[in-house]
PDB file of C-alpha atoms in Angstrom:
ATOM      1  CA  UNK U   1     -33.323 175.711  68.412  1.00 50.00           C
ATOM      2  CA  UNK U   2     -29.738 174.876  67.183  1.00 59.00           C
ATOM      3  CA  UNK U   3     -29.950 171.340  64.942  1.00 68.00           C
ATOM      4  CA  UNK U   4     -25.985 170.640  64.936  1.00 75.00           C
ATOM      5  CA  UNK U   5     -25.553 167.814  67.621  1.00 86.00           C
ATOM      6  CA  UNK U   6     -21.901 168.929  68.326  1.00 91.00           C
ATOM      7  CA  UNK U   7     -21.412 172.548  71.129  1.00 94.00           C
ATOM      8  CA  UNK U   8     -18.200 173.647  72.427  1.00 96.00           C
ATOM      9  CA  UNK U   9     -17.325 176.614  74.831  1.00 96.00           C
ATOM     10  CA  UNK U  10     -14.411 179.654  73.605  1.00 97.00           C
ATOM     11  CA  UNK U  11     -13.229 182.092  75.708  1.00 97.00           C
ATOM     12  CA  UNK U  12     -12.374 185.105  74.151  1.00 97.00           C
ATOM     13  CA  UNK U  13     -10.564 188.189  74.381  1.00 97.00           C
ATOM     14  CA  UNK U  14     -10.447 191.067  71.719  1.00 97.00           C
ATOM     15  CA  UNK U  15      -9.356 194.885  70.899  1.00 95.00           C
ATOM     16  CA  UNK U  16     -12.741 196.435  69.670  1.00 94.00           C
ATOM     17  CA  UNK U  17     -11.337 199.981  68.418  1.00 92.00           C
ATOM     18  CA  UNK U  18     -11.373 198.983  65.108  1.00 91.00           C
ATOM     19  CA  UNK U  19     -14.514 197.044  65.278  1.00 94.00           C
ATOM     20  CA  UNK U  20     -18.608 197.848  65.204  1.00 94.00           C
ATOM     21  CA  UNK U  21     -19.312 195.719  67.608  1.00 93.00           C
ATOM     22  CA  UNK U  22     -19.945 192.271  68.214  1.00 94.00           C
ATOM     23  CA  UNK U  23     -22.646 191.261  66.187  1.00 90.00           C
ATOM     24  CA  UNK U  24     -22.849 190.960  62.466  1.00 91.00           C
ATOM     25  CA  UNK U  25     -23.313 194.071  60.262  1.00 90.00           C
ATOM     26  CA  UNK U  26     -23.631 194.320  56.506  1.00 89.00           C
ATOM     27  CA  UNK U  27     -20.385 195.979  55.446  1.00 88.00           C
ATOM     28  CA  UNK U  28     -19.039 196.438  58.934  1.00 94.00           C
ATOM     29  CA  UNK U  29     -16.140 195.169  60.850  1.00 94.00           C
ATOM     30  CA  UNK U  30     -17.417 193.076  63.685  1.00 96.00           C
ATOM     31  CA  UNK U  31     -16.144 190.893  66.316  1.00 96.00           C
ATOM     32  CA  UNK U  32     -18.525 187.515  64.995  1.00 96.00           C
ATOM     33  CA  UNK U  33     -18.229 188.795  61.434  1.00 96.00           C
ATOM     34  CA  UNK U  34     -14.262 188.294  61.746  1.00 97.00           C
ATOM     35  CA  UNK U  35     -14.336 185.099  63.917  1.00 97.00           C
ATOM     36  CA  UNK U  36     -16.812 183.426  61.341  1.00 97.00           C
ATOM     37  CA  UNK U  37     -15.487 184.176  58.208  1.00 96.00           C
ATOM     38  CA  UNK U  38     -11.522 183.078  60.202  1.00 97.00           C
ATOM     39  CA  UNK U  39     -13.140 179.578  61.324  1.00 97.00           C
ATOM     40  CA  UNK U  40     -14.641 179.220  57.425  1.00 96.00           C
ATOM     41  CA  UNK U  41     -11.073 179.528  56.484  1.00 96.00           C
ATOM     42  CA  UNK U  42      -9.340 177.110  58.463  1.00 96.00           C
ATOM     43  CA  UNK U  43     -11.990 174.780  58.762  1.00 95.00           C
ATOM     44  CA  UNK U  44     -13.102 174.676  55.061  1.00 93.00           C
ATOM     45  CA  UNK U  45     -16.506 175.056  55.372  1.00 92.00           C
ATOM     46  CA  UNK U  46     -19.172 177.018  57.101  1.00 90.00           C
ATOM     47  CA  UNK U  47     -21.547 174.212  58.649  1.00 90.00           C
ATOM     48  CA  UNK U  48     -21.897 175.941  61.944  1.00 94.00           C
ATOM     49  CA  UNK U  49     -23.463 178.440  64.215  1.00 93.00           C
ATOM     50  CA  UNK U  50     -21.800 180.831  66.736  1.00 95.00           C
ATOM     51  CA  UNK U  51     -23.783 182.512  69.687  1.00 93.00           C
ATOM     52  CA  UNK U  52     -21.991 185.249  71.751  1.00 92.00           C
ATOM     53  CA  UNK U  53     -22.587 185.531  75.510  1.00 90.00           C
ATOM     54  CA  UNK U  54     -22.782 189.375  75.257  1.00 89.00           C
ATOM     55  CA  UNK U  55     -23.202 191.696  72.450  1.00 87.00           C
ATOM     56  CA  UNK U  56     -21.086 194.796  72.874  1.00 92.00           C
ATOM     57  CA  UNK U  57     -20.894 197.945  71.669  1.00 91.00           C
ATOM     58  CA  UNK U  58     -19.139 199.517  69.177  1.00 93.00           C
ATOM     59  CA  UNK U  59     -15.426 200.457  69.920  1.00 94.00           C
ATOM     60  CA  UNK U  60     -15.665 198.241  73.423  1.00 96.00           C
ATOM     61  CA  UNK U  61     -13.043 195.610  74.010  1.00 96.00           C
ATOM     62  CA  UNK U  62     -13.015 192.705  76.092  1.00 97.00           C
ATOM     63  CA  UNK U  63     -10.250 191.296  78.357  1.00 96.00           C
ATOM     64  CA  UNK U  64     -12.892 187.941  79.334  1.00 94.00           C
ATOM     65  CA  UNK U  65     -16.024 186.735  77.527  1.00 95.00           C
ATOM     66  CA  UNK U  66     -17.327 183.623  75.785  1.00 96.00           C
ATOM     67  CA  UNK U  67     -18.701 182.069  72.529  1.00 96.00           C
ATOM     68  CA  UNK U  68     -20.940 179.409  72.269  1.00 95.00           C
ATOM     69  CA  UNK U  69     -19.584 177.313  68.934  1.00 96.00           C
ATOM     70  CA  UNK U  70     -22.303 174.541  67.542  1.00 94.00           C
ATOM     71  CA  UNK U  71     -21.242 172.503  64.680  1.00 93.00           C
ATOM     72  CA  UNK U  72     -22.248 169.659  62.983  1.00 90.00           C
ATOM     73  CA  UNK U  73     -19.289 167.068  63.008  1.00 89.00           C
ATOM     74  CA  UNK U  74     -17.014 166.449  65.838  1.00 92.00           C
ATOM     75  CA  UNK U  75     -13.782 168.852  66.037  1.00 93.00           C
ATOM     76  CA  UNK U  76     -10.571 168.614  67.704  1.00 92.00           C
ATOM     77  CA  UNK U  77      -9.411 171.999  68.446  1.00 94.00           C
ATOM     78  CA  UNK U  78      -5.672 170.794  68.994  1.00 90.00           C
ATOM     79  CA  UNK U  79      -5.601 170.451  65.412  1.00 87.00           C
ATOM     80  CA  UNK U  80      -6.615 174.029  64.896  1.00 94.00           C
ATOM     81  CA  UNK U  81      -6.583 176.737  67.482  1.00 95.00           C
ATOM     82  CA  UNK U  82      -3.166 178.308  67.055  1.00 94.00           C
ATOM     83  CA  UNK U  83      -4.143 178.454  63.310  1.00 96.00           C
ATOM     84  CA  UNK U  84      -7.031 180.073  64.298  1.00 97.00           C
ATOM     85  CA  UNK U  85      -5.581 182.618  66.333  1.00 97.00           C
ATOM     86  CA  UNK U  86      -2.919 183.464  63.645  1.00 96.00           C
ATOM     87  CA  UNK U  87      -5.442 184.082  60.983  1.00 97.00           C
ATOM     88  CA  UNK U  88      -7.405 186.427  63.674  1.00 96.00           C
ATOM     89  CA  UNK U  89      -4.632 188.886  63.720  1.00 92.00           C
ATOM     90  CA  UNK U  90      -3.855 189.472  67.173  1.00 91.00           C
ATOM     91  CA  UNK U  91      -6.761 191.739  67.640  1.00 94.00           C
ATOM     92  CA  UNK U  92      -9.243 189.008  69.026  1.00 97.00           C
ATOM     93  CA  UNK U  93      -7.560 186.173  71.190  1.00 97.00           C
ATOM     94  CA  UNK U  94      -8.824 182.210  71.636  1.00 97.00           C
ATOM     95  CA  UNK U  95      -7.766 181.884  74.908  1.00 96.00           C
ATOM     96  CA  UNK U  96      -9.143 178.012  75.284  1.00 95.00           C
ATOM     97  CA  UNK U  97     -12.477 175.696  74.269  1.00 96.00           C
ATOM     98  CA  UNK U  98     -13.883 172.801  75.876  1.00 94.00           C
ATOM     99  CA  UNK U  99     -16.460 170.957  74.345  1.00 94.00           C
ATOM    100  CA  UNK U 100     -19.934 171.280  76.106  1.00 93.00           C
ATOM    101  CA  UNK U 101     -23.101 169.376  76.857  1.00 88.00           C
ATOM    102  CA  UNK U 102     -25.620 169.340  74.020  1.00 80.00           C
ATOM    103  CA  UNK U 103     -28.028 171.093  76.472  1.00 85.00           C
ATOM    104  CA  UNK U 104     -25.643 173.167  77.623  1.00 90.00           C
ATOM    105  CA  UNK U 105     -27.166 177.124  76.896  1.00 89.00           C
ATOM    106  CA  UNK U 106     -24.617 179.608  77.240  1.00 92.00           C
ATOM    107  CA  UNK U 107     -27.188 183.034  77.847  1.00 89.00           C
ATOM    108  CA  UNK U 108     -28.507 181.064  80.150  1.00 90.00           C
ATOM    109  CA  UNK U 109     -25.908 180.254  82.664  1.00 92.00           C
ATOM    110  CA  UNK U 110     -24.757 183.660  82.244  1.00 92.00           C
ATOM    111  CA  UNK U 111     -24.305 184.573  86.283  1.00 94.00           C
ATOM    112  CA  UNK U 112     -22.750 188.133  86.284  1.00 96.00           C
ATOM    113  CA  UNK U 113     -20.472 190.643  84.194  1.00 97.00           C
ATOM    114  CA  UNK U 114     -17.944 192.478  85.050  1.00 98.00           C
ATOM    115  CA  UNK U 115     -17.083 195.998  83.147  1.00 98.00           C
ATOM    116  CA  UNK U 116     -14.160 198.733  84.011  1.00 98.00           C
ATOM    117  CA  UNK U 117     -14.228 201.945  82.155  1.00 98.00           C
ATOM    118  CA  UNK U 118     -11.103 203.777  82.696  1.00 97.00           C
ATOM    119  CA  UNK U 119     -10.572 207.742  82.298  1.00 95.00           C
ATOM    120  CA  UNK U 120      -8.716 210.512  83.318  1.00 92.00           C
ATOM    121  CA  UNK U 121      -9.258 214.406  83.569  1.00 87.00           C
ATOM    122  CA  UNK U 122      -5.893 214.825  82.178  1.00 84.00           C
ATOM    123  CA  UNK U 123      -4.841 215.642  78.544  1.00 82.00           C
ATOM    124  CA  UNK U 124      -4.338 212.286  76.955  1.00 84.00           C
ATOM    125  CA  UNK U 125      -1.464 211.054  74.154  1.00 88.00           C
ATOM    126  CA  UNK U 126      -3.524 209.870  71.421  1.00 89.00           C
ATOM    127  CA  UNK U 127      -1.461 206.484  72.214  1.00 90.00           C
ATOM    128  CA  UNK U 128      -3.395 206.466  75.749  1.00 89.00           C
ATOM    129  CA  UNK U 129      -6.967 207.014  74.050  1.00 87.00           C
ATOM    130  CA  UNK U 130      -7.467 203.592  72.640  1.00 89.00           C
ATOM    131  CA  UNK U 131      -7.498 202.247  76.192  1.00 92.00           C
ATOM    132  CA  UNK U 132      -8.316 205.384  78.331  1.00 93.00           C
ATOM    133  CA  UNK U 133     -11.484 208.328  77.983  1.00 93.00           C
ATOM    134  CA  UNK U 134     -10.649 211.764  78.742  1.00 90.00           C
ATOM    135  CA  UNK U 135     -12.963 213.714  81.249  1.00 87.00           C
ATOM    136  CA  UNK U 136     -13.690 217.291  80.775  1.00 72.00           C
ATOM    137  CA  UNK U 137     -10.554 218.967  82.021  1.00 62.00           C
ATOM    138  CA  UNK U 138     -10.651 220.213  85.392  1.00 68.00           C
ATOM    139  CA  UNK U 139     -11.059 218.958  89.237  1.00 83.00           C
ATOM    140  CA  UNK U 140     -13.234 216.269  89.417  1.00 88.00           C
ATOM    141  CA  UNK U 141     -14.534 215.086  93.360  1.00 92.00           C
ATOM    142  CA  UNK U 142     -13.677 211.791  93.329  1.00 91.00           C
ATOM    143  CA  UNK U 143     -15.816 210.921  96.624  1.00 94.00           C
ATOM    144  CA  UNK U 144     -18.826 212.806  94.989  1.00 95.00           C
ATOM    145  CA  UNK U 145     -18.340 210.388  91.703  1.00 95.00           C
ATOM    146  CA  UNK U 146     -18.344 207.154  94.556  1.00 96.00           C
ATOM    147  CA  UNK U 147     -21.230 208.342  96.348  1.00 97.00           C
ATOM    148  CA  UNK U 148     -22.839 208.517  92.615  1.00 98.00           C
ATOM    149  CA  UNK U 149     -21.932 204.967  91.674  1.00 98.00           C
ATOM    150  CA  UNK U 150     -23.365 203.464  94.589  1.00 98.00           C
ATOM    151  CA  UNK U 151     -26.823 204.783  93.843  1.00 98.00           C
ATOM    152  CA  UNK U 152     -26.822 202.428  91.118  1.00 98.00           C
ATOM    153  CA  UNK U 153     -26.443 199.715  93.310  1.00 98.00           C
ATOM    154  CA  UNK U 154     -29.203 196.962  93.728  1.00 97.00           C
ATOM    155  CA  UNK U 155     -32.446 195.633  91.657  1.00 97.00           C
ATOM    156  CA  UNK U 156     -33.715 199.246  89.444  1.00 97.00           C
ATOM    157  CA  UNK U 157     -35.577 200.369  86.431  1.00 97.00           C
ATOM    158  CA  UNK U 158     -32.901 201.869  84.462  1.00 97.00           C
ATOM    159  CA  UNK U 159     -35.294 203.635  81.396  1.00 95.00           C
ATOM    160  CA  UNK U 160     -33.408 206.791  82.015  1.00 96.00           C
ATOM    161  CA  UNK U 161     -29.944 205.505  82.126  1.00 97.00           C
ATOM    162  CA  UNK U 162     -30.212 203.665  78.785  1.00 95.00           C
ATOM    163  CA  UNK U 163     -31.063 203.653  75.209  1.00 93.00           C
ATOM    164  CA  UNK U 164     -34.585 202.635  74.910  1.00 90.00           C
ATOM    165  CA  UNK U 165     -35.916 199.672  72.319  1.00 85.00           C
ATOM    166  CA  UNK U 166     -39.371 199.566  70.888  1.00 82.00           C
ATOM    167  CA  UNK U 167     -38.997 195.979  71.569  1.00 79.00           C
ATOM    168  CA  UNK U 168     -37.932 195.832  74.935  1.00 82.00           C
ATOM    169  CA  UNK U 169     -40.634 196.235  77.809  1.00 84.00           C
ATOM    170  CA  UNK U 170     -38.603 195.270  80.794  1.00 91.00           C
ATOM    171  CA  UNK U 171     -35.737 197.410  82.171  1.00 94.00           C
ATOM    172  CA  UNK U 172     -35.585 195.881  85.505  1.00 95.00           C
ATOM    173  CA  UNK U 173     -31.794 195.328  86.282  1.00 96.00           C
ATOM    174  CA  UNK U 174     -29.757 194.124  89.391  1.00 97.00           C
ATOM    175  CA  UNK U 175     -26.234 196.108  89.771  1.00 98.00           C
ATOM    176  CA  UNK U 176     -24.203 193.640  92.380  1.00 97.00           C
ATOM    177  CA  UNK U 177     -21.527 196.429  93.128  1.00 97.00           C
ATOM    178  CA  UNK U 178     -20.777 199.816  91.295  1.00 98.00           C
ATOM    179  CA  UNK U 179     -17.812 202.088  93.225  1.00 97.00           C
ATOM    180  CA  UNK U 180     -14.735 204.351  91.542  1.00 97.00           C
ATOM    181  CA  UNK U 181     -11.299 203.879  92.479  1.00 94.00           C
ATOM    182  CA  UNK U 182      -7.426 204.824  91.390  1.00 93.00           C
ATOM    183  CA  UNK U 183      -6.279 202.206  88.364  1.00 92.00           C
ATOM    184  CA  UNK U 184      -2.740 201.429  87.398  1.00 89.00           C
ATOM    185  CA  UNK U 185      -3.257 198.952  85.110  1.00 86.00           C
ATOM    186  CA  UNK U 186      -2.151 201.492  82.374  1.00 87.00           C
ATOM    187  CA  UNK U 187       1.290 202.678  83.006  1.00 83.00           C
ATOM    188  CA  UNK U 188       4.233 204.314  81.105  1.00 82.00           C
ATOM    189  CA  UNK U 189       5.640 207.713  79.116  1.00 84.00           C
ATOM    190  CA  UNK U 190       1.999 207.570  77.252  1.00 85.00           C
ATOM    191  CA  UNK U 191      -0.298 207.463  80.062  1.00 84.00           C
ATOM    192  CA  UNK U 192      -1.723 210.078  82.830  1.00 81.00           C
ATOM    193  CA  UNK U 193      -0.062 209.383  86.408  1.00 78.00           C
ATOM    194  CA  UNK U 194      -3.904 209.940  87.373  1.00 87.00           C
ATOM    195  CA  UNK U 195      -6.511 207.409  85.618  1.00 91.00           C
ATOM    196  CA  UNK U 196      -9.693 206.115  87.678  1.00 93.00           C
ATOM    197  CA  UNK U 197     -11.817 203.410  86.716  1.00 95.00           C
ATOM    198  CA  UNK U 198     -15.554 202.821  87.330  1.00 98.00           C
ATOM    199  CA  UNK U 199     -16.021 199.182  88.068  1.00 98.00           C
ATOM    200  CA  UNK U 200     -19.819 197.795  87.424  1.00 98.00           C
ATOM    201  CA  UNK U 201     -20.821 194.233  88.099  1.00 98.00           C
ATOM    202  CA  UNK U 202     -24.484 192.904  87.770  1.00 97.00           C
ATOM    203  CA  UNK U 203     -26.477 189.928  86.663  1.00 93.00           C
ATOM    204  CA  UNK U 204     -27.118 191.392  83.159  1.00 92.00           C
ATOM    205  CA  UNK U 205     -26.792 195.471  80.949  1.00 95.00           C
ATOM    206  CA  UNK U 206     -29.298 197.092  79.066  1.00 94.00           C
ATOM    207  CA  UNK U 207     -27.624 198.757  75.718  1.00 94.00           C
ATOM    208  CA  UNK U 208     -25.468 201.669  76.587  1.00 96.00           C
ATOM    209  CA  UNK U 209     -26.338 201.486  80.661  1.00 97.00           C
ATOM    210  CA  UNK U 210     -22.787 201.125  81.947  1.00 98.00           C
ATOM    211  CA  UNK U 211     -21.681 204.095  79.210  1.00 97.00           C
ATOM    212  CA  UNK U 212     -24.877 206.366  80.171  1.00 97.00           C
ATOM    213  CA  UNK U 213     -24.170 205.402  84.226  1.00 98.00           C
ATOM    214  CA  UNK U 214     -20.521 206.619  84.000  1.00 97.00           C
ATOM    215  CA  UNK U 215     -21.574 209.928  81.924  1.00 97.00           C
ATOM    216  CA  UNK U 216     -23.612 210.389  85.214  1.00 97.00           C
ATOM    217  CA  UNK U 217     -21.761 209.910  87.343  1.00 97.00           C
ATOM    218  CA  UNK U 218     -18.885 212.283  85.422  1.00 95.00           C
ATOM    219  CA  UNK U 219     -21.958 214.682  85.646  1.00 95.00           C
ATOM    220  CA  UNK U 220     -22.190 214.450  89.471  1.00 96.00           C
ATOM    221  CA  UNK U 221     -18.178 214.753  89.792  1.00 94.00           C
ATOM    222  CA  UNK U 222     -17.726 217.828  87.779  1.00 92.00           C
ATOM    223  CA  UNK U 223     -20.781 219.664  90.033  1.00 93.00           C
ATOM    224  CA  UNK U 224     -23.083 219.359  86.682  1.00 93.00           C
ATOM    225  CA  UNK U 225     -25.565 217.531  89.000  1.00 96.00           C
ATOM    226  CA  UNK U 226     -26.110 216.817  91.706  1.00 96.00           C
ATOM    227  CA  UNK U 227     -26.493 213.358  93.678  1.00 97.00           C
ATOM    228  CA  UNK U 228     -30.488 213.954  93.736  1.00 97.00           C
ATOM    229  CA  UNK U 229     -30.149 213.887  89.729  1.00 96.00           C
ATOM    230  CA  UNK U 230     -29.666 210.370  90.040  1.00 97.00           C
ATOM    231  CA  UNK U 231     -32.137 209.578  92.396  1.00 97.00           C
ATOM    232  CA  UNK U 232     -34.726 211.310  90.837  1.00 97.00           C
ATOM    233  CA  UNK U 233     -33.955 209.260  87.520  1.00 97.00           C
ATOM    234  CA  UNK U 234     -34.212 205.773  89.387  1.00 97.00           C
ATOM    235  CA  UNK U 235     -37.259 206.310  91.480  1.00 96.00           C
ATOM    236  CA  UNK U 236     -39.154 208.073  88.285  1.00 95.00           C
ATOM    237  CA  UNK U 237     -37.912 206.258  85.619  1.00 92.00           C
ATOM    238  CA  UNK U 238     -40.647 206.659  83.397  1.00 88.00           C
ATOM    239  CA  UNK U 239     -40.892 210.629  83.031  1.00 89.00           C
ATOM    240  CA  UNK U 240     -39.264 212.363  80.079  1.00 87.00           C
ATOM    241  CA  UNK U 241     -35.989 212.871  81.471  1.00 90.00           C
ATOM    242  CA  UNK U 242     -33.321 214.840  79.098  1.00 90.00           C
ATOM    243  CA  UNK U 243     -31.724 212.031  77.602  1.00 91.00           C
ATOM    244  CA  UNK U 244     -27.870 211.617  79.086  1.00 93.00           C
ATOM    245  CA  UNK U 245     -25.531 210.631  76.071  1.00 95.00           C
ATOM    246  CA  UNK U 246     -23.541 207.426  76.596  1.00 96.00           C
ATOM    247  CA  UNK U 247     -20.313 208.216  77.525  1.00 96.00           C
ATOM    248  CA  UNK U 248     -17.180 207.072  74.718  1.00 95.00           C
ATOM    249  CA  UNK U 249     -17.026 203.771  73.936  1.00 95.00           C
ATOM    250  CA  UNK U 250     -12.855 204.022  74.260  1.00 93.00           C
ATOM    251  CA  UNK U 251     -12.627 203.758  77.769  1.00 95.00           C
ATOM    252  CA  UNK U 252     -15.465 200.598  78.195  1.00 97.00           C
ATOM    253  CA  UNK U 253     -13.581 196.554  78.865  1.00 97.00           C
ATOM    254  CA  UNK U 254     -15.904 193.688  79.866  1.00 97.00           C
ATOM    255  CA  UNK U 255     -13.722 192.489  82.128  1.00 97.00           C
ATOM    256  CA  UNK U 256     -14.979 189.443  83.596  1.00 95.00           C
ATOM    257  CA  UNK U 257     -17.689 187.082  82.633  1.00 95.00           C
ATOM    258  CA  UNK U 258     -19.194 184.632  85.268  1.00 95.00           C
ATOM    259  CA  UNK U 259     -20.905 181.443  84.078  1.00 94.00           C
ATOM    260  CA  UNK U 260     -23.071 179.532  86.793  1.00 88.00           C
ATOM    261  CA  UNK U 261     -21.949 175.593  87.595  1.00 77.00           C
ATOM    262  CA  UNK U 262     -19.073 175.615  85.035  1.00 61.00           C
TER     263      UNK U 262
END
């Protein structure tokens, strides 16, 4: 239970290449680690509490999300965002706060997330890799990889397409929409003509679903499995499947981050 009286909403936006994460590490680079010790700079002290909306992975970058900020005294941002932002680095953007109810519980109006991993089964410039995964080379069956996706779709237990926690029991998730399609959000000399993304939206991710999912469905559209693999997996989540590693972190954006009445 947070004690400061004072709770204000930040979106956020941020490059995670360079960072382990969100959350804070001892002697790592993190996303919260950076934004805390930035605000106890320009603020000049360190009487308050942030709380992220989602915890990604290492490496994974995000175009939309949110912070929860509590603090103690009353703050007005006008007097300090930009200097905020300039002390981030460019790396992790402020794009706006607005102060919040006291009550006001940001994991719990969390209504849906949005991720897009992007690849490509072409040979990359090492420019293109911070934003874009490479596929084994070769023809992959795009239609195959759709008909893959969709099998995520709806409420499942997703024990085999995660990494498990001794202190998690329930793996019950709901995937609102999961499909593949062309992207050409990355254009120029340093990118592939041919880049896909895989975009998954649902109510909430277990750590490393979304990665494990698209090493799937990669499986599925380079003939490695087939489409029964998958079912197999969902309806029997519990046996000893051969554990699928996640696929690179590179490719991964949360994209978009739904709050309910807000």
């Amino acid at each position: 239970m947070q004690s400061k009286p004072f709770s204000y909403l930040f979106a956020v936006s941020y490059f995670g290449a360079r960072f382990k994460g969100w959350a804070v590490q001892k002697g790592q680079p993190t996303i919260q680690g950076k934004l805390e010790r930035v605000f106890r700079f320009v603020l000049g002290n360190d009487d308050f509490t942030i709380l992220g909306g989602s915890r990604t992975d290492s490496g994974v970058s995000c175009r939309e999300g949110y912070f929860q900020f509590f603090s103690k005294e009353e703050i007005n941002w006008e007097n300090y965002l930009d200097r905020l932002n300039q002390n981030l680095g460019g790396e992790i953007k402020l794009l706006g706060v607005s102060e919040t109810d006291r009550s006001f519980n940001l994991i719990a109006r969390m209504k849906s997330k949005t991720y897009r991993y992007f690849f490509s089964n072409s040979i990359l410039h090492p420019f293109a890799t911070a934003f874009v995964a490479e596929v084994s080379e070769g023809k992959i069956d795009l239609s195959k990889m759709n008909a893959a996706a969709q099998l995520f779709e709806g409420k499942h237990d997703f024990q085999a397409f995660c990494t498990l926690s001794e202190s998690k029991s329930d793996y019950q998730r709901n995937v609102i929409h999961c499909q593949i399609s062309p992207s050409s959000l990355f254009e120029g000399q340093f990118f592939s003509k041919k880049i896909w993304m895989m975009e998954i939206k649902g109510e909430g991710f277990l750590h490393h679903q979304v990665r494990k999912i698209m090493r799937a469905v990669w499986y599925v559209g380079l003939s490695t499995w087939s489409l029964e693999e998958i079912i197999k997996r969902l309806e029997n989540p519990e046996n000893r499947w051969e554990k699928i590693p996640p696929a690179p972190a590179n490719g991964l954006f949360l994209w978009n981050t739904e709050l309910q009445d807000f």
